[in-house]
Coordinates of C-alpha atoms in Angstrom, one line a residue:
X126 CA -46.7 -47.6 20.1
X127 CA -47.5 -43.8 20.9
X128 CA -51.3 -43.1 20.6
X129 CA -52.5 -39.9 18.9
X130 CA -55.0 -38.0 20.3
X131 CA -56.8 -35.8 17.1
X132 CA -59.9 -33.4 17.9
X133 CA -62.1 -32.6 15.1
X134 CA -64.6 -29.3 14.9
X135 CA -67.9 -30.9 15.1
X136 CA -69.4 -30.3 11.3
X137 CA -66.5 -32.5 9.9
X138 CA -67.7 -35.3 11.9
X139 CA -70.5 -35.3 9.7
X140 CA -68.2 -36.1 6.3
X141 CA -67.5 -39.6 6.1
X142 CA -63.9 -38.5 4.0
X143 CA -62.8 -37.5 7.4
X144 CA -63.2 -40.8 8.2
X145 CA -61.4 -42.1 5.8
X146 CA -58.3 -39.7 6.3
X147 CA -57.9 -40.9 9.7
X148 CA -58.1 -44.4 9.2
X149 CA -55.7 -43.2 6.4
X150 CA -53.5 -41.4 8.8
X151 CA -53.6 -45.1 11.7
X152 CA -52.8 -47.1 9.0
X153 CA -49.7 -45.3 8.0
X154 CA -48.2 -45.2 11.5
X155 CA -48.9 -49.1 12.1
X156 CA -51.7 -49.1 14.1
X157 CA -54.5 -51.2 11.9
X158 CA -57.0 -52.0 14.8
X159 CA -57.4 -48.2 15.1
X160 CA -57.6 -47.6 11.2
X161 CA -60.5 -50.2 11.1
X162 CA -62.1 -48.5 13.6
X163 CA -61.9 -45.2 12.2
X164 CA -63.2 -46.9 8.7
X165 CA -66.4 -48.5 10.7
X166 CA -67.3 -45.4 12.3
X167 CA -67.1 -43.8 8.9
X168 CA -69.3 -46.5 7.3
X169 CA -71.8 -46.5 10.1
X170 CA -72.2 -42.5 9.1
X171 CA -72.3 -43.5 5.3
X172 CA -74.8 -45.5 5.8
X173 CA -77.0 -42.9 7.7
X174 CA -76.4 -40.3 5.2
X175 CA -77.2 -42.8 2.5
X176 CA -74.0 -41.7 0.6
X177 CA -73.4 -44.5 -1.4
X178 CA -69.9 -43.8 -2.8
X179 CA -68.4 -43.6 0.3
X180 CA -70.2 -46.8 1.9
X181 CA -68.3 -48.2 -1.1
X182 CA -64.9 -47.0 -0.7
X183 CA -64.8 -47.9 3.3
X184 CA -66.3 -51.1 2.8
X185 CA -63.6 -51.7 0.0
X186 CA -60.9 -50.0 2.8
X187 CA -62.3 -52.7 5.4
X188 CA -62.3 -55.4 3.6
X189 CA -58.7 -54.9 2.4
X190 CA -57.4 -54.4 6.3
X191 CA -58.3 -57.2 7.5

């Protein structure tokens, strides 16, 4: 399985959507361990910004991959 590398300009690391689009993107091509990851990292930056609707939606995404 090939491994993608993708590099993000540092202010949309602070969106968890991004987050979401990658684990998105992993998902697509296969690789589930990865799109988890992506969703927890996502969730862990939810959570910090207190934005509620997307600590929703990624728990909802990482519930459903595993």
């Amino acid at each position: 399985m090939e491994t993608t590398q993708i590099i993000l300009p540092e202010t949309r690391l602070n969106d968890p959507k991004v987050y979401i689009d990658l684990g998105n993107e992993a998902g697509k091509t296969g690789n589930m361990e990865a799109s988890v990851k992506w969703y927890m990292k996502g969730l862990t930056l939810a959570k910090e910004i207190r934005d509620t609707q997307s600590i929703n939606k990624l728990s909802a995404l990482i519930a459903l991959s595993l």
